[in-house]
Short mmCIF file of C-alpha atoms in Angstrom, two decimals:
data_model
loop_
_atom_site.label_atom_id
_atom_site.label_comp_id
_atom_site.label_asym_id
_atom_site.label_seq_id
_atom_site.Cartn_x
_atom_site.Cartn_y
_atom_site.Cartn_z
CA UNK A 13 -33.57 -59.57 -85.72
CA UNK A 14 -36.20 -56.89 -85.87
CA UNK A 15 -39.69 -57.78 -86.11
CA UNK A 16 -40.45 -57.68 -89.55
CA UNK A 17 -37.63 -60.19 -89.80
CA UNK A 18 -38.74 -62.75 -87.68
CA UNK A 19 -42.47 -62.66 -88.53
CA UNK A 20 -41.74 -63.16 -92.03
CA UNK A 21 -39.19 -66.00 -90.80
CA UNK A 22 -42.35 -67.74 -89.15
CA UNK A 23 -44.87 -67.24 -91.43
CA UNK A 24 -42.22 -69.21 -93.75
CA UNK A 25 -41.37 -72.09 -91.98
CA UNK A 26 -45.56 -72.48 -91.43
CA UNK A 27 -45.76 -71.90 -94.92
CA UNK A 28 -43.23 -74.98 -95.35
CA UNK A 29 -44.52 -77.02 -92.56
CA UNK A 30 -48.20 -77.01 -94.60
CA UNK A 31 -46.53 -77.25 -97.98
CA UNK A 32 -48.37 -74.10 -99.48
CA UNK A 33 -47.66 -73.30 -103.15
CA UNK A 34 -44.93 -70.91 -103.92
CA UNK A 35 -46.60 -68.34 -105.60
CA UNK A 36 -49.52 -68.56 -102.76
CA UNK A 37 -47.11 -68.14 -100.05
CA UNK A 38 -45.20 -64.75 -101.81
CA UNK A 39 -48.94 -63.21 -102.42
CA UNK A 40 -49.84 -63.79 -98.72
CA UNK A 41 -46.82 -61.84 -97.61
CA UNK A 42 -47.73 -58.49 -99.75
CA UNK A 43 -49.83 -55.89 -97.96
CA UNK A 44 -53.27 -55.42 -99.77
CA UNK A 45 -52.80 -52.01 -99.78
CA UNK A 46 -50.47 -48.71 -98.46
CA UNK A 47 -51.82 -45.69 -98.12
CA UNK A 48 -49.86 -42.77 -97.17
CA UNK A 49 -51.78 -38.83 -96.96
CA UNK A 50 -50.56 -35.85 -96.51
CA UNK A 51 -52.80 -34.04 -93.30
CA UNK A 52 -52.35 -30.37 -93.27
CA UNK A 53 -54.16 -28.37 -90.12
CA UNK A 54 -54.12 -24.61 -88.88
CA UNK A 55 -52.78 -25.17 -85.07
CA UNK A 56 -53.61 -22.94 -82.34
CA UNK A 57 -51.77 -19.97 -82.58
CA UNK A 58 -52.59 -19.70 -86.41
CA UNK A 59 -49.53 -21.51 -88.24
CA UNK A 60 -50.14 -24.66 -90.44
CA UNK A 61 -48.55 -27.48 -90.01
CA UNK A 62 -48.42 -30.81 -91.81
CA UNK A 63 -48.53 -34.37 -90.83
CA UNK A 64 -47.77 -37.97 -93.04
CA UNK A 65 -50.68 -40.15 -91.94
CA UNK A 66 -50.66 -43.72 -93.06
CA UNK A 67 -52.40 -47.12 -92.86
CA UNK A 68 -51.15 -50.62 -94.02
CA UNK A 69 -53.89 -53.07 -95.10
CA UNK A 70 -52.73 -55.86 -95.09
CA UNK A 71 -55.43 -59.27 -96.00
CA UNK A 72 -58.73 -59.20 -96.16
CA UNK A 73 -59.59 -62.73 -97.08
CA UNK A 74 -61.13 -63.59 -94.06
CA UNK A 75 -63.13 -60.33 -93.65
CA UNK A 76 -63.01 -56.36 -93.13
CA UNK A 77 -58.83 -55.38 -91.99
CA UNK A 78 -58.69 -54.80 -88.21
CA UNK A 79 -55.61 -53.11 -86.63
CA UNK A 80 -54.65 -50.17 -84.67
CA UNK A 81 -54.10 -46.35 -85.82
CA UNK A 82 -51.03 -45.11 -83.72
CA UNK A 83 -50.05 -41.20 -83.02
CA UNK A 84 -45.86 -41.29 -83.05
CA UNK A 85 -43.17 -39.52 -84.13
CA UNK A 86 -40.75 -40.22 -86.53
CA UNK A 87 -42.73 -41.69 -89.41
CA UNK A 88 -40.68 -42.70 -92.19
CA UNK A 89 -41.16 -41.55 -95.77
CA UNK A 90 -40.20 -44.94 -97.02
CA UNK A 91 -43.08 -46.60 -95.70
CA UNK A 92 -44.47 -47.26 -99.28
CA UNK A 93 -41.19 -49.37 -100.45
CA UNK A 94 -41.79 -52.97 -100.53
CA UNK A 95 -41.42 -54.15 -96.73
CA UNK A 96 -39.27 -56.69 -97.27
CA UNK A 97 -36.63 -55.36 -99.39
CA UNK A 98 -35.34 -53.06 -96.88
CA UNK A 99 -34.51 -53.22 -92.68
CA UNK A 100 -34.88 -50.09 -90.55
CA UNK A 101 -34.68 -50.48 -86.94
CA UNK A 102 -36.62 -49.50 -83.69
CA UNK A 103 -35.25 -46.61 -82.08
CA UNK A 104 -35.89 -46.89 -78.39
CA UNK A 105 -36.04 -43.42 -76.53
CA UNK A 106 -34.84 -43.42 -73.70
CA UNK A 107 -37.00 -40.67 -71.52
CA UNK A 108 -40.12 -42.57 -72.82
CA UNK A 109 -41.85 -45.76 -73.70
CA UNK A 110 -42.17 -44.16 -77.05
CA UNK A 111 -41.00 -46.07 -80.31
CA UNK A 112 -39.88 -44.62 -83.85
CA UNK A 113 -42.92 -45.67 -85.80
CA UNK A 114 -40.61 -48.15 -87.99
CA UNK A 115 -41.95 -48.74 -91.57
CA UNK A 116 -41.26 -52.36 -90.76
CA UNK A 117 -42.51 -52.89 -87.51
CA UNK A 118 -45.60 -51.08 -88.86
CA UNK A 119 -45.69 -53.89 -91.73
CA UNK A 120 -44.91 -56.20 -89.17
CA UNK A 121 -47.55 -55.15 -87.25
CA UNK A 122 -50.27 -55.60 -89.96
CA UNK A 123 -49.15 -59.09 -91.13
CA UNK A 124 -49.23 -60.27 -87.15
CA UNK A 125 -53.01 -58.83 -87.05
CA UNK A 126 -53.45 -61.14 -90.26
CA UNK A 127 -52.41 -64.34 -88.39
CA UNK A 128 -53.60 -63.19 -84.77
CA UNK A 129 -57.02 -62.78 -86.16
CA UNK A 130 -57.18 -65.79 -87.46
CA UNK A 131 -55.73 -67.98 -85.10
CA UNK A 132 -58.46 -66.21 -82.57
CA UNK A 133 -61.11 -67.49 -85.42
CA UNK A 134 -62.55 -64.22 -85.56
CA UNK A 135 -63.63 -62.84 -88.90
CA UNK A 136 -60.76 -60.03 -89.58
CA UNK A 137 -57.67 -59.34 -91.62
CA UNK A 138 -54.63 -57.29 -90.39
CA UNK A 139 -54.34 -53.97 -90.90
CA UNK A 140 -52.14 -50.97 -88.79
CA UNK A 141 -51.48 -47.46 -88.94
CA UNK A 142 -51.38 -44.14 -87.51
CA UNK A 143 -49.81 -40.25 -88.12
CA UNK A 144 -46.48 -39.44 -87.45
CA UNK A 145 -46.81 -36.74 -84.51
CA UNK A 146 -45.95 -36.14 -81.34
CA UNK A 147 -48.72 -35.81 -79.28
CA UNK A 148 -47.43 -34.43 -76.24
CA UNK A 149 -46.52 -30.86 -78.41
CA UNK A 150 -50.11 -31.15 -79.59
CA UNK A 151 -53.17 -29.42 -77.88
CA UNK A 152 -56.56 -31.34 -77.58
CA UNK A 153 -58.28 -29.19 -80.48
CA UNK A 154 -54.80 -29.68 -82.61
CA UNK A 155 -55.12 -33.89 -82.05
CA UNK A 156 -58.73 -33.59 -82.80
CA UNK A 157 -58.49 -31.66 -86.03
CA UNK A 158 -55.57 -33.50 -87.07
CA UNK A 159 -57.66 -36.35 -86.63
CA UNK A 160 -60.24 -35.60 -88.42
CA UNK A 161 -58.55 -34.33 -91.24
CA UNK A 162 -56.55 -38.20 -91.48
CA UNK A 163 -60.10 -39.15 -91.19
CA UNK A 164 -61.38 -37.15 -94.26
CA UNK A 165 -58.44 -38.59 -96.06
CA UNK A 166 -59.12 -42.13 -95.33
CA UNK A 167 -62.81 -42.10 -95.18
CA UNK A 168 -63.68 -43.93 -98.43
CA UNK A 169 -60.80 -46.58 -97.69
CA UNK A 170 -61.79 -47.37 -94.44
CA UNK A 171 -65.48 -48.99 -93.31
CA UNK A 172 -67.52 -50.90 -90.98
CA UNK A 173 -66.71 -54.10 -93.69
CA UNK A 174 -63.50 -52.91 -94.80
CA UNK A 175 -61.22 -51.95 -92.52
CA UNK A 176 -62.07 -51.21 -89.01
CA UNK A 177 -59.37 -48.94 -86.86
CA UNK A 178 -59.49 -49.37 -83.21
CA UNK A 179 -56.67 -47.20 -80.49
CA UNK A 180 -53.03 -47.77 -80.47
CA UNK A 181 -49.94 -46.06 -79.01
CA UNK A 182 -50.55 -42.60 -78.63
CA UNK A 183 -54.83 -42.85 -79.00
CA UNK A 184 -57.22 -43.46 -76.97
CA UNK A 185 -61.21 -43.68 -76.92
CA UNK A 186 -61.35 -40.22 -77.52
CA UNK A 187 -59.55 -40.09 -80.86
CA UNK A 188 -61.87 -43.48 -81.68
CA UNK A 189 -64.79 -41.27 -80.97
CA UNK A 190 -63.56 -38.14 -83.26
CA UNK A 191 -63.22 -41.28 -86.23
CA UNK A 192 -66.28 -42.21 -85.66
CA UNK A 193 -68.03 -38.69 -86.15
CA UNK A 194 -65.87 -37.36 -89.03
CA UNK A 195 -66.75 -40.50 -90.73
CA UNK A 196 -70.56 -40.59 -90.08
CA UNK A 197 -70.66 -37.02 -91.70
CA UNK A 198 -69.69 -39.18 -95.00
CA UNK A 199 -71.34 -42.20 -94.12
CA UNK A 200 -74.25 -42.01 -91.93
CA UNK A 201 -74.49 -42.50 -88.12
CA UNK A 202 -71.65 -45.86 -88.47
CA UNK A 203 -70.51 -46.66 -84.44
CA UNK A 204 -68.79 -50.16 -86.22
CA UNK A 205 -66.41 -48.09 -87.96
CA UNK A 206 -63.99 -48.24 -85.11
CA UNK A 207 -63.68 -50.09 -81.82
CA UNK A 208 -62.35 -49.15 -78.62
CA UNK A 209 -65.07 -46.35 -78.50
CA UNK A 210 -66.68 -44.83 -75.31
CA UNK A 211 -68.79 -46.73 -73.85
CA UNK A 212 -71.52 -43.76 -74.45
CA UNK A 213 -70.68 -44.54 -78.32
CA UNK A 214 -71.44 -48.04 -78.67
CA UNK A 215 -67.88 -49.41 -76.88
CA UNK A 216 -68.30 -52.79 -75.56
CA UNK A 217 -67.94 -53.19 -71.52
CA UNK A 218 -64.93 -55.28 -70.63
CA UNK A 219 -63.15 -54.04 -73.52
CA UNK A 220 -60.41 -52.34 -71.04
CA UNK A 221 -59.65 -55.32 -69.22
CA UNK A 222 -60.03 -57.09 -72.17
CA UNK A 223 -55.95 -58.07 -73.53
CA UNK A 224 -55.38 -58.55 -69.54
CA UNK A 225 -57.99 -61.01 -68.82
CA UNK A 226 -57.15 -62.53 -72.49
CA UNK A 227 -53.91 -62.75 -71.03
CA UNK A 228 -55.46 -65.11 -67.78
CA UNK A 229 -57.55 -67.10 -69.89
CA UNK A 230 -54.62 -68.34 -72.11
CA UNK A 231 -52.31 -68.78 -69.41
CA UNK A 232 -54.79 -71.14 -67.78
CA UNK A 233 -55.36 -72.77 -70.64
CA UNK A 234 -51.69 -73.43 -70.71
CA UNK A 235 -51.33 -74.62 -67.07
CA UNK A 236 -54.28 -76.53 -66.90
CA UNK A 237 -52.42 -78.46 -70.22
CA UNK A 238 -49.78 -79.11 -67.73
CA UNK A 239 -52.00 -80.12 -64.79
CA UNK A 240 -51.09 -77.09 -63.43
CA UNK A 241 -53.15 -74.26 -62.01
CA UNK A 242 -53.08 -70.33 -61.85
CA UNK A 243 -53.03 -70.47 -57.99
CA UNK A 244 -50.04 -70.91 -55.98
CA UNK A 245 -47.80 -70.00 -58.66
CA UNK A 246 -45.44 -67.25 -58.70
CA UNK A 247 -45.49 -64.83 -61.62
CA UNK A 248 -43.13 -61.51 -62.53
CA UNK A 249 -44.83 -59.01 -64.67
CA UNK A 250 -42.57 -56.87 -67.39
CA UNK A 251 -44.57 -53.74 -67.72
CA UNK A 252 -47.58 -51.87 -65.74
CA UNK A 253 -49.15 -50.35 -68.07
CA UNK A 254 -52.93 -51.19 -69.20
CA UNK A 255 -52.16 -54.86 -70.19
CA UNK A 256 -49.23 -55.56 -67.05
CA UNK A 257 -51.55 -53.65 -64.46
CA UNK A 258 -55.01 -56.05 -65.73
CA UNK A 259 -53.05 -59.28 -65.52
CA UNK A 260 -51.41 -58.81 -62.54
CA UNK A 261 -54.92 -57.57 -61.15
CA UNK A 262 -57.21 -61.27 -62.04
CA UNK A 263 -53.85 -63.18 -61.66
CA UNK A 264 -53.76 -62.25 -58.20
CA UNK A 265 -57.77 -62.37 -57.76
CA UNK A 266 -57.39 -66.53 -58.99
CA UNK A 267 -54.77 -67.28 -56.13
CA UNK A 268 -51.71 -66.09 -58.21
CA UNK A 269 -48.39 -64.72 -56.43
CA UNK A 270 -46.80 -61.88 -58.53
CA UNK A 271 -43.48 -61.60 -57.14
CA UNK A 272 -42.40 -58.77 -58.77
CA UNK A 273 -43.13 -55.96 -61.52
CA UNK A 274 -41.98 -53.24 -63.42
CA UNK A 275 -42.37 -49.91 -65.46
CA UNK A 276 -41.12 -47.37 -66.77
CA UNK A 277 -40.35 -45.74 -63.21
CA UNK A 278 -38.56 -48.98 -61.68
CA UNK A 279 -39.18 -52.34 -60.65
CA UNK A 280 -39.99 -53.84 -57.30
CA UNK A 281 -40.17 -57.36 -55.82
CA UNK A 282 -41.45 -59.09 -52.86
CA UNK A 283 -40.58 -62.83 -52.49
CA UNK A 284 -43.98 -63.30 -49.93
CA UNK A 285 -46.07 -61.94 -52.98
CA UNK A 286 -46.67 -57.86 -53.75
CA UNK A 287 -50.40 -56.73 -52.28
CA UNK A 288 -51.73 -55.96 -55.72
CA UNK A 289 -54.52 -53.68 -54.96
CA UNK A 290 -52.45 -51.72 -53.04
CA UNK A 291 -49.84 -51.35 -55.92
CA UNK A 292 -52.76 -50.49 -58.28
CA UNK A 293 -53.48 -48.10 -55.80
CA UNK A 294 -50.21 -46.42 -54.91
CA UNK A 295 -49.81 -46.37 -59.19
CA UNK A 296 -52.72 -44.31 -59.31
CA UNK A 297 -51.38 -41.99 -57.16
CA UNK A 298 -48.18 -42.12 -58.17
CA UNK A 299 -48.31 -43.00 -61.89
CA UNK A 300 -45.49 -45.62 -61.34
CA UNK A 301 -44.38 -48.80 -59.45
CA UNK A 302 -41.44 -46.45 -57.51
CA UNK A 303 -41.61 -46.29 -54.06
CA UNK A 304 -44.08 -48.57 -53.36
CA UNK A 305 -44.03 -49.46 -49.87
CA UNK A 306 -44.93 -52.91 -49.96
CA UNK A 307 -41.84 -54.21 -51.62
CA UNK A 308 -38.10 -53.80 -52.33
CA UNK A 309 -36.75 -51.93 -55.44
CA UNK A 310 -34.73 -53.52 -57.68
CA UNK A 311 -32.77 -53.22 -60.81
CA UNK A 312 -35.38 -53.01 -63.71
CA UNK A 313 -32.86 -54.65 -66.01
CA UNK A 314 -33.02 -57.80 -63.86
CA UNK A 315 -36.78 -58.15 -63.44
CA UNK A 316 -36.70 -60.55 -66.50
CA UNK A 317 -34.45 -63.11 -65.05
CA UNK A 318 -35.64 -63.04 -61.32
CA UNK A 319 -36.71 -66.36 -59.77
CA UNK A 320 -40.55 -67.44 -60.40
CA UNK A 321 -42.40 -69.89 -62.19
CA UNK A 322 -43.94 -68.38 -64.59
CA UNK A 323 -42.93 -64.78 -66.75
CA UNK A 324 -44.99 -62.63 -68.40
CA UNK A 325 -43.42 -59.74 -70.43
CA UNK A 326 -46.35 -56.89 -70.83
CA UNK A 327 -44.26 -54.14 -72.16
CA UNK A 328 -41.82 -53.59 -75.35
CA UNK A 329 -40.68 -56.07 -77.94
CA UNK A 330 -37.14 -57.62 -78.14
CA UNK A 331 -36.64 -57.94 -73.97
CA UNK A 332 -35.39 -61.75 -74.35
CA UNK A 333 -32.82 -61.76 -76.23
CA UNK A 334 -29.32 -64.18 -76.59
CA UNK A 335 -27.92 -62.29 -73.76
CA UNK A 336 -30.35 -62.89 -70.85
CA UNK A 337 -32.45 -66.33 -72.17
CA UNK A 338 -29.62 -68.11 -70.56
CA UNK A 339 -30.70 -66.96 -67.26
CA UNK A 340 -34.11 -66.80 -67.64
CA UNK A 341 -35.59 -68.96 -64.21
CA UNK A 342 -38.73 -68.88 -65.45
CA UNK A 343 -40.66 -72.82 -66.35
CA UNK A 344 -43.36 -70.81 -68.42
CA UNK A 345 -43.12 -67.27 -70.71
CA UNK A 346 -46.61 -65.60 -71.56
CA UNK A 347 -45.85 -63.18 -74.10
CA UNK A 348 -48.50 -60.59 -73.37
CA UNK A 349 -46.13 -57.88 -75.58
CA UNK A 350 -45.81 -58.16 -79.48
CA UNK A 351 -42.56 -59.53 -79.94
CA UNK A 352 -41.04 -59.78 -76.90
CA UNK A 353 -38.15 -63.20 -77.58
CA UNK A 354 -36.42 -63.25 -80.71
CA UNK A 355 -35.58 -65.98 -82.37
CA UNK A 356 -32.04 -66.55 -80.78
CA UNK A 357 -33.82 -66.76 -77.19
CA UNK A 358 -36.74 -68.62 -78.49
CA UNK A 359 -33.65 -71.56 -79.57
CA UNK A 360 -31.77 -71.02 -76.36
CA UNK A 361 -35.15 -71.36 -74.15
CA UNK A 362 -36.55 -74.31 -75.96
CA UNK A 363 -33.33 -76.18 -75.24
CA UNK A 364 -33.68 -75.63 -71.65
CA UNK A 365 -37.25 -76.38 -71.83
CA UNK A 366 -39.10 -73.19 -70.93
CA UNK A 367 -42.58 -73.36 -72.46
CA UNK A 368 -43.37 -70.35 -74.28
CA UNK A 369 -47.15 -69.21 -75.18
CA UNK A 370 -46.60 -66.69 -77.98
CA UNK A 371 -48.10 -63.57 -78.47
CA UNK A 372 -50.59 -64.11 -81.38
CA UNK A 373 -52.51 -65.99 -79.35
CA UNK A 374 -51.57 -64.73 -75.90
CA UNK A 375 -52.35 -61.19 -76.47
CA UNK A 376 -55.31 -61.82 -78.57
CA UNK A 377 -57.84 -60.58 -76.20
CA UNK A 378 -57.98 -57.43 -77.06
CA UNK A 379 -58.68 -57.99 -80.45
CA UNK A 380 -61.38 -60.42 -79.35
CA UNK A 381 -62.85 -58.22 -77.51
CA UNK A 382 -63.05 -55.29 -80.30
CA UNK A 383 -64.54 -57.96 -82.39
CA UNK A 384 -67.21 -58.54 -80.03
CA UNK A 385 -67.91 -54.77 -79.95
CA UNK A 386 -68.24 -54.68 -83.61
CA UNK A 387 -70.88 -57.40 -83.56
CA UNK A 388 -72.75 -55.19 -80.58
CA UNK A 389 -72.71 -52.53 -83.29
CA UNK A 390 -73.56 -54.27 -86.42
CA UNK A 391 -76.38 -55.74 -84.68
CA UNK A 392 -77.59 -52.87 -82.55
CA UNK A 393 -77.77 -54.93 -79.40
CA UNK A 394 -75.38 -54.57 -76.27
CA UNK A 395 -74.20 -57.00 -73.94
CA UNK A 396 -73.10 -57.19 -70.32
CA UNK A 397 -69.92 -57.57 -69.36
CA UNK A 398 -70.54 -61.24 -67.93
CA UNK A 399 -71.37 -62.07 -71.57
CA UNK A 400 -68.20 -60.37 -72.99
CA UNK A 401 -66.05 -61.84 -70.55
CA UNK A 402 -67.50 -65.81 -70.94
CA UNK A 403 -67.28 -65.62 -74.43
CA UNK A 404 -63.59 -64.44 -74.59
CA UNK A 405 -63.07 -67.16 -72.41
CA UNK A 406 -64.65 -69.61 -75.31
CA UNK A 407 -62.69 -68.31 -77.68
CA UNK A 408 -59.46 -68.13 -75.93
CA UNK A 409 -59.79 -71.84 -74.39
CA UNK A 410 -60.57 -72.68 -78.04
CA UNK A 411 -57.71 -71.20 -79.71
CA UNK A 412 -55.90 -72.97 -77.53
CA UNK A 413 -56.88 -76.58 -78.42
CA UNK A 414 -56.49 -75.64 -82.15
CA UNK A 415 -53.19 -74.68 -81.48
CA UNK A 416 -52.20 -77.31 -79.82
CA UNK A 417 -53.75 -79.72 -82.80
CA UNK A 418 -51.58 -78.28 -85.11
CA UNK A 419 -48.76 -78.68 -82.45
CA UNK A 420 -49.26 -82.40 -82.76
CA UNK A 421 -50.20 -82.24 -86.52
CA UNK A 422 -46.87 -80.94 -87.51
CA UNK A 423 -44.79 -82.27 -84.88
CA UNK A 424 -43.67 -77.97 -83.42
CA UNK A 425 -43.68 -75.83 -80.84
CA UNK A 426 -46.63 -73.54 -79.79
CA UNK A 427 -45.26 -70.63 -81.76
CA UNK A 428 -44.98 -72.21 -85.23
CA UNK A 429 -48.45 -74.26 -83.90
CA UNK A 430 -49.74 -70.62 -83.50
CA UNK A 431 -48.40 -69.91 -87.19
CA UNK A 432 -49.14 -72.86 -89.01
CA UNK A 433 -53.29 -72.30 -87.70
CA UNK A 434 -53.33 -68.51 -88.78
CA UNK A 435 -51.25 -69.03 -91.99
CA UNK A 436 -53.86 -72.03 -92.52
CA UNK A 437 -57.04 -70.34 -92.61
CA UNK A 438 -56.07 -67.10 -94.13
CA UNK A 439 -54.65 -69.54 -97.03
CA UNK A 440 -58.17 -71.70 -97.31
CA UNK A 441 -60.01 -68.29 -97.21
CA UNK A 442 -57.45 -66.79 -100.07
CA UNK A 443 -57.89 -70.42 -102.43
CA UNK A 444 -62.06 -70.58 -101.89
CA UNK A 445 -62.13 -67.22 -102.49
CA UNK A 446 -59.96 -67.74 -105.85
CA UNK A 447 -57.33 -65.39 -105.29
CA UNK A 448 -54.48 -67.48 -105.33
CA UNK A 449 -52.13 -66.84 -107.52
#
């Protein structure tokens, strides 16, 4: 099931566990808006060449659409069909961690910004989009043109209380900061416009550490619900990257054992607990987990079902799947990657009575975070990082409890108790609002 699928398979069973009206429940499901542009630019050695750029905005009951803008190849022309009436799938390639940008899982995408905004109380919709490129055959100068050439394209659709872009796969603060200036040239001097900006731009401090430390605060949350604690435990980390690498980092800072990890590269494991600063250090260097010293290689395809008490997959969607839930060890799964148990495993691992935190609320620090940079900016008034991080932790520890209320309100999991809060309060924003169909 890809992930269109099974997002619009959970928003429906909230939608039936709150009883929401028919008609309400379709409208909910249909994107606000597609936009697809053409982005033409002259490239370095004088030859045009053109590029599809695209957005899906998806609600915007609950305030201005908030979602990633993602430089891929691959970008399908059918992305302006009706998302649910047809069922690509995501191509995995296999000398990268590089995805087909999927019409779907873009769609996907935007809908799970809908409900992870909301279930993180914050006041955003879901939005998602990005140009289909490959930006590894483009020069600096050709990424920033063809940037701000999307950005001309976009400029009156986008907006510091419309939809706010902020870096996905592909971008970075760089290509947030090139946004930001192509759009002021229409708009004024607007740092809101995005988030994920330089710090020298009006980007929020802690905003890098931000999905990572989200990551912490709802995985203590959930342990402390179990009279458990972060310290002592043992963890395995699936994935490296910026979200793995952050997690692994405070996880081991608050008394945490991470057994093992992996990337792209390889996997490695030590059973005594890997010296985490010294991996961060060696990947660095390195720019993988291979060969590190301080621990044993192993196969990468087993680093989801080694022995620990707690997993935390941190890179690509789809990892748990039928075939390997059945030997998942793990008491506890974080889901700090979009996606990453299907349905099938999330059956299978309920019945042996692994606790699963899902990712619209696990991974919601990030988004938290870009939130609290847009308030910086809309204000004009900064804050340290001490502030950033204890208010994440607020708003984390208070998703939580909500969560969980709905979790004994409607008698479910934490996933559909994750569902049934988002799909709530965009549908009370949508009725006061008197959109409803």
């Amino acid at each position: 099931m890809n992930a269109l699928s099974a997002t619009i398979r959970n928003f429906r069973r909230a939608a039936r566990l709150l009883g929401l009206d028919s008609k309400l429940e379709e409208s909910l499901l249909i994107p606000f808006r597609e936009i697809k542009v053409e982005c033409t630019i002259p490239k370095d050695d004088g030859t045009l060449a053109s590029f599809v750029g695209f957005r899906v905005q998806h609600d915007n009951a609950r305030g201005p659409m908030k979602g990633g803008i993602r430089y891929h190849p691959e970008v399908d022309g059918n992305l302006l069909l009706p998302c649910y009436f047809h069922h690509l799938h995501i191509t995995e390639m296999t000398n990268s961690e590089e995805l087909q940008v999927d019409p779907d899982e873009v769609n996907a995408l935007a809908q799970l910004m809908t409900w992870k905004t909301a279930v993180a109380n914050i006041p955003f919709g879901g939005a998602k989009g990005g140009i289909g490129c490959n930006p590894s055959e483009l020069s600096k100068s050709e990424i920033e043109r063809l940037t701000r050439v999307f950005t001309q394209k976009i400029h009156d659709l986008i907006g510091v209380h419309i939809d706010v872009p902020a870096p996905d796969m592909g971008t970075n603060p760089q290509t947030m900061a090139w946004i930001l200036d192509e759009y002021s040239k229409f708009h004024s001097y607007s740092p809101g416009i995005v988030t994920g900006k330089p710090i020298d731009l009006g980007g929020s401090l802690g905003r890098d550490a931000a999905t990572g430390r989200g990551v912490l605060f709802a995985t203590e949350a959930l342990l402390n619900d179990h009279g458990k604690s972060v310290s002592g435990l043992r963890f395995v980390i699936q994935g490296f990257g910026n979200v793995g690498s952050w997690t692994a980092k405070l996880i081991s800072e608050n008394g945490g054992k991470v057994v093992a990890v992996s990337d792209i590269t390889g996997a490695i494991k030590n059973s005594n607990g890997i010296d985490i600063p010294a991996l961060l250090k060696h990947v660095e260097e390195t720019q993988g987990v291979k060969g590190f010293q301080g621990a044993d290689a192993i196969d990468a395809n087993s680093i989801l079902v080694e022995d620990c008490d707690v997993l935390i997959p941190a890179a690509l969607g789809g990892v748990i799947n039928r075939e390997n839930a059945n030997e998942i060890k793990a008491k506890y799964i974080i889901e700090a990657a979009n996606h990453p148990t299907d349905p099938d495993a999330d059956e299978i691992l309920s019945k042996k009575g692994v606790v699963i935190l899902p990712d619209i609320y696990a991974n919601s620090g990030g988004v938290t975070v870009s939130y609290f940079e847009w308030v910086q900016n809309v204000q004009g008034f900064m804050w340290d990082e001490d502030k950033v991080n204890r208010e994440l932790k607020t708003y984390m520890t208070n998703g939580y409890k909500a969560m969980k209320e709905m979790c004994k309100t409607h008698n479910c999991e934490l996933r559909m108790g994750a569902f049934t809060l988002g799909v709530s309060r965009v549908a009370r924003a949508t009725i006061l609002r008197g959109w409803e169909a």
